[in-house]
Amino acid sequence: MVTQIEDIYNTYFKDVFLYVYSLSGDKHIAEDITSETFMKALTSLDSFRGESDIRVWLCQIAKNSYYSYLGKKKNFVDLESLPESASEDNVEQEITTSQASMKVHEIIQNLKEPYKKVFTLRVFGELSFKQIGKLYAKSDNWACVTYHRAREKIKARLEDYR
């Protein structure tokens, strides 16, 4: 089963990536959505009935993931795009943002290996899954799965924090 999944990943990764890239126009978003697509496909492989080409099925998952991403992004306010306030009226907001940022970094630091390192290399080092896999002498699929597991752990711990 593992080799079957790796074969699917190796065969269709580029097609799915290029499809998502054509939707988003952003390489990093395309990589994230593509890896999320294969994670979703992995968990629902049993539900694939073979009524369509597997490439079509994967691209449908990718499209739905991308639109979900856009929906979530709509509710997200990019702090970098907000104008900086010259007054000190927003001190409480700055403290809250600073505390949240510290909490995220604390959660990352408390992750077990290899999750901490893979997540850090992907987010802060901006390495591709292929590069991360090569560093660990593993496949890029392993790096992708490890990254997404780390991301889920961080999300869960953030939810506990809130």
PDB file of C-alpha atoms in Angstrom:
ATOM      1  CA  MET A   1       0.000   0.000   0.000  1.00  0.00           C
ATOM      2  CA  VAL A   2       2.839   2.409   0.874  1.00  0.00           C
ATOM      3  CA  THR A   3       4.500   1.904  -2.501  1.00  0.00           C
ATOM      4  CA  GLN A   4       1.129   2.409  -4.220  1.00  0.00           C
ATOM      5  CA  ILE A   5       0.695   5.735  -2.433  1.00  0.00           C
ATOM      6  CA  GLU A   6       4.263   6.763  -3.265  1.00  0.00           C
ATOM      7  CA  ASP A   7       3.655   5.847  -6.908  1.00  0.00           C
ATOM      8  CA  ILE A   8       0.505   7.980  -6.987  1.00  0.00           C
ATOM      9  CA  TYR A   9       2.374  10.842  -5.335  1.00  0.00           C
ATOM     10  CA  ASN A  10       5.357  10.619  -7.673  1.00  0.00           C
ATOM     11  CA  THR A  11       3.186  10.244 -10.763  1.00  0.00           C
ATOM     12  CA  TYR A  12       0.681  13.030 -10.100  1.00  0.00           C
ATOM     13  CA  PHE A  13       2.477  15.528  -7.855  1.00  0.00           C
ATOM     14  CA  LYS A  14       3.611  17.759 -10.721  1.00  0.00           C
ATOM     15  CA  ASP A  15       0.173  17.780 -12.374  1.00  0.00           C
ATOM     16  CA  VAL A  16      -1.601  18.703  -9.146  1.00  0.00           C
ATOM     17  CA  PHE A  17       1.032  21.311  -8.268  1.00  0.00           C
ATOM     18  CA  LEU A  18       0.781  22.964 -11.689  1.00  0.00           C
ATOM     19  CA  TYR A  19      -3.018  22.957 -11.470  1.00  0.00           C
ATOM     20  CA  VAL A  20      -3.014  24.635  -8.044  1.00  0.00           C
ATOM     21  CA  TYR A  21      -0.295  27.023  -9.170  1.00  0.00           C
ATOM     22  CA  SER A  22      -2.490  28.027 -12.113  1.00  0.00           C
ATOM     23  CA  LEU A  23      -5.307  28.774  -9.649  1.00  0.00           C
ATOM     24  CA  SER A  24      -3.255  30.607  -7.040  1.00  0.00           C
ATOM     25  CA  GLY A  25      -0.330  32.115  -8.945  1.00  0.00           C
ATOM     26  CA  ASP A  26       1.769  31.560  -5.808  1.00  0.00           C
ATOM     27  CA  LYS A  27       4.409  28.834  -5.559  1.00  0.00           C
ATOM     28  CA  HIS A  28       4.239  28.491  -1.759  1.00  0.00           C
ATOM     29  CA  ILE A  29       0.449  28.298  -1.694  1.00  0.00           C
ATOM     30  CA  ALA A  30       0.566  25.758  -4.523  1.00  0.00           C
ATOM     31  CA  GLU A  31       3.057  23.608  -2.577  1.00  0.00           C
ATOM     32  CA  ASP A  32       0.972  23.762   0.589  1.00  0.00           C
ATOM     33  CA  ILE A  33      -2.317  23.019  -1.152  1.00  0.00           C
ATOM     34  CA  THR A  34      -0.717  20.215  -3.172  1.00  0.00           C
ATOM     35  CA  SER A  35       0.677  18.558  -0.064  1.00  0.00           C
ATOM     36  CA  GLU A  36      -2.668  19.010   1.691  1.00  0.00           C
ATOM     37  CA  THR A  37      -4.339  17.423  -1.348  1.00  0.00           C
ATOM     38  CA  PHE A  38      -2.199  14.306  -1.083  1.00  0.00           C
ATOM     39  CA  MET A  39      -2.809  14.126   2.665  1.00  0.00           C
ATOM     40  CA  LYS A  40      -6.574  14.245   2.060  1.00  0.00           C
ATOM     41  CA  ALA A  41      -6.281  11.738  -0.770  1.00  0.00           C
ATOM     42  CA  LEU A  42      -4.268   9.430   1.472  1.00  0.00           C
ATOM     43  CA  THR A  43      -6.958   9.466   4.157  1.00  0.00           C
ATOM     44  CA  SER A  44      -9.784   8.953   1.664  1.00  0.00           C
ATOM     45  CA  LEU A  45      -8.120   6.612  -0.826  1.00  0.00           C
ATOM     46  CA  ASP A  46     -10.629   3.902   0.093  1.00  0.00           C
ATOM     47  CA  SER A  47     -13.467   6.160  -1.085  1.00  0.00           C
ATOM     48  CA  PHE A  48     -11.968   6.545  -4.583  1.00  0.00           C
ATOM     49  CA  ARG A  49     -14.288   4.444  -6.725  1.00  0.00           C
ATOM     50  CA  GLY A  50     -12.313   4.661  -9.947  1.00  0.00           C
ATOM     51  CA  GLU A  51     -15.206   6.203 -11.868  1.00  0.00           C
ATOM     52  CA  SER A  52     -12.866   8.944 -13.085  1.00  0.00           C
ATOM     53  CA  ASP A  53      -9.165   9.290 -13.726  1.00  0.00           C
ATOM     54  CA  ILE A  54      -7.207   9.551 -10.478  1.00  0.00           C
ATOM     55  CA  ARG A  55      -5.658  12.809 -11.775  1.00  0.00           C
ATOM     56  CA  VAL A  56      -9.144  14.325 -12.058  1.00  0.00           C
ATOM     57  CA  TRP A  57      -9.985  13.129  -8.541  1.00  0.00           C
ATOM     58  CA  LEU A  58      -6.790  14.641  -7.124  1.00  0.00           C
ATOM     59  CA  CYS A  59      -7.358  17.946  -8.933  1.00  0.00           C
ATOM     60  CA  GLN A  60     -10.903  18.070  -7.560  1.00  0.00           C
ATOM     61  CA  ILE A  61      -9.541  17.611  -4.027  1.00  0.00           C
ATOM     62  CA  ALA A  62      -6.933  20.294  -4.778  1.00  0.00           C
ATOM     63  CA  LYS A  63      -9.560  22.717  -6.074  1.00  0.00           C
ATOM     64  CA  ASN A  64     -11.751  22.194  -3.001  1.00  0.00           C
ATOM     65  CA  SER A  65      -8.731  22.631  -0.716  1.00  0.00           C
ATOM     66  CA  TYR A  66      -7.752  25.823  -2.507  1.00  0.00           C
ATOM     67  CA  TYR A  67     -11.253  27.277  -2.217  1.00  0.00           C
ATOM     68  CA  SER A  68     -11.339  26.337   1.482  1.00  0.00           C
ATOM     69  CA  TYR A  69      -7.999  28.101   1.874  1.00  0.00           C
ATOM     70  CA  LEU A  70      -9.434  31.221   0.200  1.00  0.00           C
ATOM     71  CA  GLY A  71     -12.453  31.117   2.495  1.00  0.00           C
ATOM     72  CA  LYS A  72     -10.250  30.906   5.582  1.00  0.00           C
ATOM     73  CA  LYS A  73      -7.947  33.617   4.261  1.00  0.00           C
ATOM     74  CA  LYS A  74     -10.908  35.956   3.821  1.00  0.00           C
ATOM     75  CA  ASN A  75     -11.395  35.836   7.597  1.00  0.00           C
ATOM     76  CA  PHE A  76      -7.685  36.438   8.242  1.00  0.00           C
ATOM     77  CA  VAL A  77      -6.372  39.957   8.677  1.00  0.00           C
ATOM     78  CA  ASP A  78      -2.796  40.370   7.499  1.00  0.00           C
ATOM     79  CA  LEU A  79      -1.114  42.334  10.300  1.00  0.00           C
ATOM     80  CA  GLU A  80       1.622  43.454   7.912  1.00  0.00           C
ATOM     81  CA  SER A  81      -0.925  45.274   5.753  1.00  0.00           C
ATOM     82  CA  LEU A  82      -2.389  47.250   8.645  1.00  0.00           C
ATOM     83  CA  PRO A  83      -1.083  50.806   9.015  1.00  0.00           C
ATOM     84  CA  GLU A  84       1.143  51.351  12.009  1.00  0.00           C
ATOM     85  CA  SER A  85      -0.362  53.521  14.662  1.00  0.00           C
ATOM     86  CA  ALA A  86       1.763  56.397  15.857  1.00  0.00           C
ATOM     87  CA  SER A  87      -0.215  56.653  19.078  1.00  0.00           C
ATOM     88  CA  GLU A  88       0.022  54.289  21.996  1.00  0.00           C
ATOM     89  CA  ASP A  89      -3.715  53.571  21.989  1.00  0.00           C
ATOM     90  CA  ASN A  90      -3.124  50.096  20.540  1.00  0.00           C
ATOM     91  CA  VAL A  91      -0.678  48.933  23.196  1.00  0.00           C
ATOM     92  CA  GLU A  92      -3.113  46.250  24.395  1.00  0.00           C
ATOM     93  CA  GLN A  93      -3.510  44.917  20.860  1.00  0.00           C
ATOM     94  CA  GLU A  94       0.248  44.861  20.349  1.00  0.00           C
ATOM     95  CA  ILE A  95       0.719  42.988  23.630  1.00  0.00           C
ATOM     96  CA  THR A  96      -1.975  40.461  22.668  1.00  0.00           C
ATOM     97  CA  THR A  97      -0.403  39.925  19.249  1.00  0.00           C
ATOM     98  CA  SER A  98       3.024  39.635  20.844  1.00  0.00           C
ATOM     99  CA  GLN A  99       1.735  37.117  23.404  1.00  0.00           C
ATOM    100  CA  ALA A 100       0.049  35.051  20.683  1.00  0.00           C
ATOM    101  CA  SER A 101       3.255  35.066  18.655  1.00  0.00           C
ATOM    102  CA  MET A 102       5.233  33.952  21.685  1.00  0.00           C
ATOM    103  CA  LYS A 103       2.708  31.173  22.343  1.00  0.00           C
ATOM    104  CA  VAL A 104       3.075  29.889  18.773  1.00  0.00           C
ATOM    105  CA  HIS A 105       6.869  29.894  19.074  1.00  0.00           C
ATOM    106  CA  GLU A 106       6.602  28.151  22.445  1.00  0.00           C
ATOM    107  CA  ILE A 107       4.361  25.461  20.923  1.00  0.00           C
ATOM    108  CA  ILE A 108       6.821  24.964  18.047  1.00  0.00           C
ATOM    109  CA  GLN A 109       9.753  24.677  20.453  1.00  0.00           C
ATOM    110  CA  ASN A 110       7.895  22.017  22.463  1.00  0.00           C
ATOM    111  CA  LEU A 111       7.160  19.826  19.432  1.00  0.00           C
ATOM    112  CA  LYS A 112       8.995  16.533  19.330  1.00  0.00           C
ATOM    113  CA  GLU A 113      11.495  15.811  16.586  1.00  0.00           C
ATOM    114  CA  PRO A 114      11.297  15.512  13.625  1.00  0.00           C
ATOM    115  CA  TYR A 115       8.113  17.625  13.657  1.00  0.00           C
ATOM    116  CA  LYS A 116       9.824  20.699  15.109  1.00  0.00           C
ATOM    117  CA  LYS A 117      12.713  20.662  12.662  1.00  0.00           C
ATOM    118  CA  VAL A 118      10.617  19.834   9.579  1.00  0.00           C
ATOM    119  CA  PHE A 119       8.066  22.541  10.407  1.00  0.00           C
ATOM    120  CA  THR A 120      10.820  25.087  11.053  1.00  0.00           C
ATOM    121  CA  LEU A 121      12.671  24.229   7.841  1.00  0.00           C
ATOM    122  CA  ARG A 122       9.459  24.509   5.830  1.00  0.00           C
ATOM    123  CA  VAL A 123       8.053  27.708   7.346  1.00  0.00           C
ATOM    124  CA  PHE A 124      11.112  29.679   8.365  1.00  0.00           C
ATOM    125  CA  GLY A 125      13.717  28.126   6.088  1.00  0.00           C
ATOM    126  CA  GLU A 126      11.305  28.072   3.130  1.00  0.00           C
ATOM    127  CA  LEU A 127      12.669  24.719   1.975  1.00  0.00           C
ATOM    128  CA  SER A 128      10.700  22.491  -0.365  1.00  0.00           C
ATOM    129  CA  PHE A 129       9.532  19.069   0.756  1.00  0.00           C
ATOM    130  CA  LYS A 130      12.061  17.557  -1.608  1.00  0.00           C
ATOM    131  CA  GLN A 131      14.907  19.487   0.074  1.00  0.00           C
ATOM    132  CA  ILE A 132      13.684  18.557   3.565  1.00  0.00           C
ATOM    133  CA  GLY A 133      13.359  14.912   2.578  1.00  0.00           C
ATOM    134  CA  LYS A 134      16.883  14.960   1.208  1.00  0.00           C
ATOM    135  CA  LEU A 135      18.218  16.404   4.502  1.00  0.00           C
ATOM    136  CA  TYR A 136      16.691  13.476   6.389  1.00  0.00           C
ATOM    137  CA  ALA A 137      17.540  10.909   3.677  1.00  0.00           C
ATOM    138  CA  LYS A 138      13.795  10.303   3.308  1.00  0.00           C
ATOM    139  CA  SER A 139      11.253  10.905   0.561  1.00  0.00           C
ATOM    140  CA  ASP A 140       9.597  14.240  -0.119  1.00  0.00           C
ATOM    141  CA  ASN A 141       6.327  12.472   0.702  1.00  0.00           C
ATOM    142  CA  TRP A 142       7.687  11.743   4.203  1.00  0.00           C
ATOM    143  CA  ALA A 143       8.586  15.423   4.606  1.00  0.00           C
ATOM    144  CA  CYS A 144       5.122  16.466   3.452  1.00  0.00           C
ATOM    145  CA  VAL A 145       3.349  14.100   5.846  1.00  0.00           C
ATOM    146  CA  THR A 146       5.617  15.083   8.750  1.00  0.00           C
ATOM    147  CA  TYR A 147       5.038  18.794   8.084  1.00  0.00           C
ATOM    148  CA  HIS A 148       1.265  18.391   8.011  1.00  0.00           C
ATOM    149  CA  ARG A 149       1.271  16.342  11.192  1.00  0.00           C
ATOM    150  CA  ALA A 150       3.318  19.075  12.875  1.00  0.00           C
ATOM    151  CA  ARG A 151       0.895  21.697  11.593  1.00  0.00           C
ATOM    152  CA  GLU A 152      -2.064  19.761  12.989  1.00  0.00           C
ATOM    153  CA  LYS A 153      -0.330  19.416  16.367  1.00  0.00           C
ATOM    154  CA  ILE A 154       0.296  23.176  16.459  1.00  0.00           C
ATOM    155  CA  LYS A 155      -3.315  23.933  15.522  1.00  0.00           C
ATOM    156  CA  ALA A 156      -4.610  21.590  18.227  1.00  0.00           C
ATOM    157  CA  ARG A 157      -2.384  23.134  20.893  1.00  0.00           C
ATOM    158  CA  LEU A 158      -3.420  26.643  19.816  1.00  0.00           C
ATOM    159  CA  GLU A 159      -7.061  25.634  20.164  1.00  0.00           C
ATOM    160  CA  ASP A 160      -6.308  24.387  23.704  1.00  0.00           C
ATOM    161  CA  TYR A 161      -4.642  27.734  24.426  1.00  0.00           C
ATOM    162  CA  ARG A 162      -7.724  29.695  23.326  1.00  0.00           C
TER     163      ARG A 162
END
